[in-house]
């Protein structure tokens, strides 16, 4: 999986989870036990952290590649 595909996959998972938690699935989400809602929020935060790392990694890689080409 390329870095771009990984970022897209993480974003897709976050989007689907956010839709369930706050939009179309909100009623079902609210019907879950509090511990299950907490686990889903933790999962969302974990995915967000992975996405931020993937974005930061691609920026560093791009900057490194650009400086190598220019140098």
Tab-separated table of N, CA and C in Angstrom:
chain	number	residue	atom	x	y	z
A	1	UNK	N	0.851	-1.171	0.000
A	1	UNK	CA	0.000	0.000	0.000
A	1	UNK	C	0.899	1.238	0.000
A	2	UNK	N	0.632	2.150	-0.908
A	2	UNK	CA	1.426	3.373	-0.962
A	2	UNK	C	1.025	4.299	0.178
A	3	UNK	N	1.844	5.304	0.424
A	3	UNK	CA	1.543	6.278	1.479
A	3	UNK	C	0.226	6.992	1.185
A	4	UNK	N	0.004	7.320	-0.063
A	4	UNK	CA	-1.234	7.993	-0.449
A	4	UNK	C	-2.449	7.092	-0.222
A	5	UNK	N	-2.318	5.826	-0.562
A	5	UNK	CA	-3.407	4.875	-0.337
A	5	UNK	C	-3.667	4.700	1.155
A	6	UNK	N	-2.604	4.680	1.948
A	6	UNK	CA	-2.756	4.545	3.404
A	6	UNK	C	-3.499	5.742	3.977
A	7	UNK	N	-3.108	6.953	3.551
A	7	UNK	CA	-3.799	8.157	4.026
A	7	UNK	C	-5.265	8.134	3.611
A	8	UNK	N	-5.537	7.732	2.392
A	8	UNK	CA	-6.920	7.659	1.907
A	8	UNK	C	-7.732	6.642	2.699
A	9	UNK	N	-7.125	5.499	2.998
A	9	UNK	CA	-7.815	4.468	3.767
A	9	UNK	C	-8.129	4.953	5.179
A	10	UNK	N	-7.161	5.584	5.824
A	10	UNK	CA	-7.383	6.111	7.170
A	10	UNK	C	-8.472	7.171	7.160
A	11	UNK	N	-8.426	8.064	6.178
A	11	UNK	CA	-9.439	9.113	6.085
A	11	UNK	C	-10.820	8.501	5.849
A	12	UNK	N	-10.891	7.482	5.010
A	12	UNK	CA	-12.165	6.808	4.752
A	12	UNK	C	-12.734	6.161	6.002
A	13	UNK	N	-11.869	5.516	6.787
A	13	UNK	CA	-12.314	4.894	8.032
A	13	UNK	C	-12.805	5.948	9.015
A	14	UNK	N	-12.073	7.048	9.110
A	14	UNK	CA	-12.485	8.119	10.016
A	14	UNK	C	-13.810	8.727	9.573
A	15	UNK	N	-13.969	8.916	8.278
A	15	UNK	CA	-15.194	9.490	7.739
A	15	UNK	C	-16.399	8.602	8.033
A	16	UNK	N	-16.241	7.307	7.811
A	16	UNK	CA	-17.332	6.370	8.077
A	16	UNK	C	-17.676	6.347	9.565
A	17	UNK	N	-16.665	6.332	10.400
A	17	UNK	CA	-16.887	6.306	11.840
A	17	UNK	C	-17.539	7.598	12.316
A	18	UNK	N	-17.088	8.732	11.811
A	18	UNK	CA	-17.691	10.018	12.186
A	18	UNK	C	-19.143	10.082	11.727
A	19	UNK	N	-19.427	9.569	10.542
A	19	UNK	CA	-20.804	9.534	10.056
A	19	UNK	C	-21.699	8.722	10.970
A	20	UNK	N	-21.171	7.600	11.449
A	20	UNK	CA	-21.937	6.763	12.372
A	20	UNK	C	-22.121	7.462	13.713
A	21	UNK	N	-21.069	8.081	14.214
A	21	UNK	CA	-21.118	8.671	15.547
A	21	UNK	C	-21.924	9.968	15.591
A	22	UNK	N	-21.883	10.769	14.532
A	22	UNK	CA	-22.435	12.121	14.613
A	22	UNK	C	-23.488	12.466	13.565
A	23	UNK	N	-23.686	11.611	12.555
A	23	UNK	CA	-24.633	11.956	11.485
A	23	UNK	C	-25.693	10.871	11.343
A	24	UNK	N	-25.610	10.109	10.263
A	24	UNK	CA	-26.640	9.120	9.929
A	24	UNK	C	-26.848	8.059	11.006
A	25	UNK	N	-25.794	7.656	11.664
A	25	UNK	CA	-25.905	6.593	12.662
A	25	UNK	C	-25.996	7.093	14.090
A	26	UNK	N	-26.226	8.368	14.235
A	26	UNK	CA	-26.186	8.978	15.575
A	26	UNK	C	-27.128	8.300	16.573
A	27	UNK	N	-28.351	7.996	16.143
A	27	UNK	CA	-29.299	7.356	17.057
A	27	UNK	C	-28.786	5.990	17.501
A	28	UNK	N	-28.259	5.224	16.562
A	28	UNK	CA	-27.713	3.906	16.908
A	28	UNK	C	-26.494	4.054	17.815
A	29	UNK	N	-25.642	5.028	17.513
A	29	UNK	CA	-24.459	5.271	18.340
A	29	UNK	C	-24.875	5.621	19.765
A	30	UNK	N	-25.858	6.505	19.893
A	30	UNK	CA	-26.310	6.918	21.222
A	30	UNK	C	-26.986	5.786	21.984
A	31	UNK	N	-27.500	4.781	21.266
A	31	UNK	CA	-28.143	3.643	21.917
A	31	UNK	C	-27.124	2.639	22.468
A	32	UNK	N	-25.876	2.757	22.042
A	32	UNK	CA	-24.837	1.850	22.529
A	32	UNK	C	-24.520	2.134	23.992
A	33	UNK	N	-24.019	1.133	24.704
A	33	UNK	CA	-23.558	1.378	26.074
A	33	UNK	C	-22.404	2.394	26.065
A	34	UNK	N	-22.281	3.119	27.130
A	34	UNK	CA	-21.244	4.159	27.232
A	34	UNK	C	-19.849	3.599	26.956
A	35	UNK	N	-19.571	2.396	27.444
A	35	UNK	CA	-18.233	1.820	27.229
A	35	UNK	C	-17.975	1.584	25.739
A	36	UNK	N	-18.985	1.186	24.985
A	36	UNK	CA	-18.820	0.982	23.540
A	36	UNK	C	-18.612	2.317	22.833
A	37	UNK	N	-19.344	3.341	23.252
A	37	UNK	CA	-19.155	4.675	22.656
A	37	UNK	C	-17.748	5.185	22.948
A	38	UNK	N	-17.274	4.956	24.167
A	38	UNK	CA	-15.909	5.372	24.517
A	38	UNK	C	-14.871	4.646	23.659
A	39	UNK	N	-15.085	3.360	23.418
A	39	UNK	CA	-14.152	2.599	22.582
A	39	UNK	C	-14.133	3.135	21.154
A	40	UNK	N	-15.296	3.488	20.619
A	40	UNK	CA	-15.353	4.036	19.261
A	40	UNK	C	-14.691	5.410	19.188
A	41	UNK	N	-14.870	6.216	20.233
A	41	UNK	CA	-14.187	7.521	20.267
A	41	UNK	C	-12.673	7.327	20.328
A	42	UNK	N	-12.238	6.353	21.124
A	42	UNK	CA	-10.810	6.049	21.217
A	42	UNK	C	-10.276	5.578	19.870
A	43	UNK	N	-11.031	4.743	19.185
A	43	UNK	CA	-10.638	4.281	17.856
A	43	UNK	C	-10.518	5.461	16.898
A	44	UNK	N	-11.485	6.369	16.932
A	44	UNK	CA	-11.446	7.545	16.063
A	44	UNK	C	-10.188	8.368	16.343
A	45	UNK	N	-9.888	8.590	17.612
A	45	UNK	CA	-8.692	9.358	17.976
A	45	UNK	C	-7.414	8.647	17.542
A	46	UNK	N	-7.404	7.331	17.654
A	46	UNK	CA	-6.245	6.551	17.216
A	46	UNK	C	-6.048	6.672	15.703
A	47	UNK	N	-7.140	6.551	14.951
A	47	UNK	CA	-7.060	6.715	13.497
A	47	UNK	C	-6.585	8.115	13.137
A	48	UNK	N	-7.070	9.107	13.871
A	48	UNK	CA	-6.645	10.485	13.632
A	48	UNK	C	-5.145	10.629	13.862
A	49	UNK	N	-4.641	10.025	14.927
A	49	UNK	CA	-3.205	10.073	15.195
A	49	UNK	C	-2.396	9.416	14.087
A	50	UNK	N	-2.873	8.261	13.613
A	50	UNK	CA	-2.184	7.577	12.515
A	50	UNK	C	-2.199	8.425	11.246
A	51	UNK	N	-3.335	9.071	10.978
A	51	UNK	CA	-3.435	9.915	9.787
A	51	UNK	C	-2.491	11.105	9.896
A	52	UNK	N	-2.427	11.730	11.062
A	52	UNK	CA	-1.525	12.869	11.252
A	52	UNK	C	-0.070	12.444	11.048
A	53	UNK	N	0.292	11.265	11.562
A	53	UNK	CA	1.658	10.756	11.369
A	53	UNK	C	1.937	10.485	9.891
A	54	UNK	N	0.956	9.920	9.203
A	54	UNK	CA	1.126	9.625	7.778
A	54	UNK	C	1.292	10.912	6.976
A	55	UNK	N	0.525	11.932	7.331
A	55	UNK	CA	0.637	13.222	6.643
A	55	UNK	C	1.988	13.855	6.933
A	56	UNK	N	2.393	13.848	8.198
A	56	UNK	CA	3.685	14.432	8.570
A	56	UNK	C	4.822	13.686	7.885
A	57	UNK	N	4.730	12.375	7.824
A	57	UNK	CA	5.758	11.576	7.171
A	57	UNK	C	5.870	11.885	5.692
A	58	UNK	N	4.737	12.108	5.047
A	58	UNK	CA	4.782	12.411	3.614
A	58	UNK	C	5.341	13.806	3.377
A	59	UNK	N	5.085	14.723	4.294
A	59	UNK	CA	5.647	16.077	4.156
A	59	UNK	C	7.158	16.041	4.310
A	60	UNK	N	7.636	15.294	5.296
A	60	UNK	CA	9.086	15.181	5.502
A	60	UNK	C	9.730	14.522	4.297
A	61	UNK	N	9.094	13.478	3.790
A	61	UNK	CA	9.628	12.768	2.630
A	61	UNK	C	9.658	13.693	1.417
A	62	UNK	N	8.604	14.475	1.223
A	62	UNK	CA	8.550	15.400	0.084
A	62	UNK	C	9.624	16.468	0.204
A	63	UNK	N	9.807	16.996	1.406
A	63	UNK	CA	10.819	18.035	1.606
A	63	UNK	C	12.207	17.462	1.389
A	64	UNK	N	12.433	16.249	1.882
A	64	UNK	CA	13.736	15.620	1.703
A	64	UNK	C	13.998	15.371	0.224
A	65	UNK	N	12.996	14.859	-0.460
A	65	UNK	CA	13.139	14.600	-1.889
A	65	UNK	C	13.378	15.874	-2.665
A	66	UNK	N	12.684	16.954	-2.288
A	66	UNK	CA	12.844	18.228	-2.991
A	66	UNK	C	14.238	18.789	-2.770
A	67	UNK	N	14.755	18.676	-1.534
A	67	UNK	CA	16.086	19.230	-1.279
A	67	UNK	C	17.159	18.412	-1.995
A	68	UNK	N	16.919	17.115	-2.140
A	68	UNK	CA	17.874	16.270	-2.847
A	68	UNK	C	17.913	16.629	-4.329
A	69	UNK	N	16.750	16.883	-4.900
A	69	UNK	CA	16.680	17.226	-6.321
A	69	UNK	C	17.321	18.582	-6.569
A	70	UNK	N	17.070	19.534	-5.657
A	70	UNK	CA	17.610	20.878	-5.828
A	70	UNK	C	19.108	20.911	-5.593
A	71	UNK	N	19.603	20.062	-4.678
A	71	UNK	CA	21.004	20.069	-4.275
A	71	UNK	C	21.879	19.544	-5.317
